[in-house]
XYZ file of C-alpha atoms in Angstrom:
156
model
C -7.738 34.901 -127.595
C -10.190 37.723 -128.810
C -12.239 38.676 -126.373
C -15.965 40.364 -127.632
C -15.732 43.060 -124.603
C -12.118 44.682 -125.549
C -13.657 47.778 -125.240
C -14.105 46.528 -121.374
C -10.375 44.647 -121.229
C -8.864 44.167 -118.180
C -6.048 46.951 -117.557
C -3.687 43.361 -116.706
C -4.412 42.751 -120.830
C -2.352 46.040 -121.889
C 1.476 46.096 -121.623
C 2.569 47.816 -118.394
C 3.211 51.576 -118.041
C 7.083 50.902 -117.620
C 7.641 47.084 -118.368
C 11.858 47.001 -118.840
C 12.605 45.919 -115.345
C 16.314 44.972 -115.829
C 18.572 45.497 -119.178
C 22.738 44.798 -118.019
C 25.879 44.017 -119.581
C 28.116 42.300 -116.685
C 31.437 40.808 -117.175
C 29.679 38.478 -113.711
C 28.195 34.957 -114.103
C 24.625 35.751 -114.797
C 21.675 34.648 -113.065
C 18.983 32.821 -114.333
C 16.793 33.887 -110.705
C 17.388 37.504 -110.903
C 16.586 37.641 -114.640
C 13.554 35.478 -113.709
C 12.257 37.926 -110.574
C 12.946 41.167 -112.543
C 9.856 39.545 -115.031
C 7.249 38.692 -112.428
C 4.714 40.078 -112.447
C 0.508 39.593 -111.180
C -0.661 40.550 -114.542
C 1.415 38.470 -116.603
C 0.026 34.776 -117.526
C 2.923 33.623 -119.425
C 6.394 33.939 -118.757
C 9.194 33.319 -121.448
C 13.331 32.989 -120.819
C 15.743 32.288 -123.026
C 18.907 31.305 -121.857
C 22.473 31.492 -124.601
C 25.379 29.427 -123.375
C 28.698 28.576 -124.499
C 28.677 25.767 -126.996
C 32.177 22.928 -127.874
C 31.981 24.013 -130.930
C 31.315 26.448 -134.348
C 31.648 25.993 -137.653
C 33.019 22.532 -137.593
C 35.835 23.296 -135.324
C 36.184 22.617 -131.165
C 35.986 25.805 -128.823
C 38.164 25.968 -126.194
C 36.900 29.277 -124.490
C 36.228 32.466 -126.157
C 35.042 36.266 -125.014
C 32.604 38.542 -125.478
C 33.035 42.907 -125.944
C 30.671 45.733 -126.551
C 30.694 48.713 -127.558
C 30.603 51.249 -125.130
C 26.916 51.944 -126.258
C 25.798 48.499 -125.532
C 22.912 49.620 -123.254
C 21.608 52.078 -125.254
C 21.266 49.983 -128.390
C 19.870 47.097 -125.402
C 17.231 49.771 -124.443
C 16.326 50.883 -128.240
C 15.238 47.241 -129.202
C 13.568 46.425 -125.849
C 11.569 49.219 -126.646
C 10.778 48.050 -129.609
C 9.619 45.542 -128.608
C 7.355 46.518 -125.794
C 5.877 48.924 -128.372
C 4.831 45.583 -130.218
C 3.547 43.203 -127.722
C 1.712 43.542 -124.499
C 5.000 43.569 -122.496
C 4.040 43.161 -118.914
C 8.183 43.439 -118.210
C 11.159 42.642 -120.074
C 14.839 41.732 -118.485
C 17.865 41.184 -120.827
C 21.103 40.388 -119.513
C 24.589 40.141 -121.399
C 27.922 38.436 -120.386
C 31.126 40.001 -121.722
C 34.865 39.009 -120.714
C 35.910 35.728 -120.645
C 33.954 32.295 -120.796
C 33.974 29.020 -121.195
C 32.589 26.336 -121.923
C 28.814 26.118 -120.727
C 28.306 29.533 -119.391
C 25.617 31.397 -119.418
C 26.186 34.349 -122.113
C 22.877 35.676 -122.629
C 19.554 35.632 -120.385
C 16.274 37.365 -121.612
C 12.366 36.963 -120.605
C 9.125 38.320 -121.427
C 6.204 38.061 -119.885
C 3.052 39.363 -120.807
C -0.581 37.918 -120.295
C -0.827 35.406 -122.690
C 1.992 32.644 -123.299
C 1.564 32.768 -126.819
C 3.048 36.722 -126.778
C 5.434 36.240 -124.209
C 6.722 32.925 -126.320
C 7.118 35.660 -129.929
C 8.248 38.998 -127.510
C 11.088 36.597 -125.769
C 11.760 35.683 -129.949
C 11.841 38.855 -130.905
C 13.704 40.323 -127.950
C 16.499 37.744 -128.255
C 16.704 38.190 -131.996
C 17.013 41.520 -132.378
C 19.828 41.445 -129.443
C 21.833 39.072 -131.548
C 21.632 41.016 -134.937
C 21.988 44.236 -133.755
C 23.497 44.976 -130.453
C 27.305 45.811 -130.707
C 29.171 42.324 -128.797
C 31.747 40.392 -130.502
C 32.713 37.060 -129.891
C 36.400 36.166 -129.730
C 36.674 32.598 -129.996
C 39.817 30.206 -129.591
C 39.595 27.550 -130.993
C 41.149 23.519 -129.409
C 44.070 23.393 -132.210
C 44.673 27.276 -130.898
C 42.886 29.388 -133.728
C 40.965 31.687 -133.240
C 38.317 34.206 -134.646
C 36.128 37.101 -133.982
C 32.742 37.194 -134.537
C 29.380 38.961 -134.620
C 27.474 37.870 -131.504
C 24.467 36.568 -133.504
């Protein structure tokens, strides 16, 4: 992917001036179309989109439902992580939306997307975005199991 004419690189090969297009925490169902549309960019040759869904088990127990709760600082922390990703990769556009409230098995819990000039950059940036969000954003998951027991865990 290296170019011999790096000094004359097209502006589209670089990150956009303001690539963070959508960051939100919502109680309403998430939309893949909204997130995908938010990262549309004519200079992007690759878009990577990750969807996290509520699964029917965790740690060997059947999950009946769960709820996500967020600290008031959650959107500030999301922006800090998004800015770090856009500084590390040539991001043309980035979006991340996380659900809070009560969710059922199969519901979308988080949708993130990144568009970059090339697919490899898009995959890498998207992976860093979701990994860092899950490890650092103050969102907690309250799982209720089929047997009536429950637990609180970090969203990671």
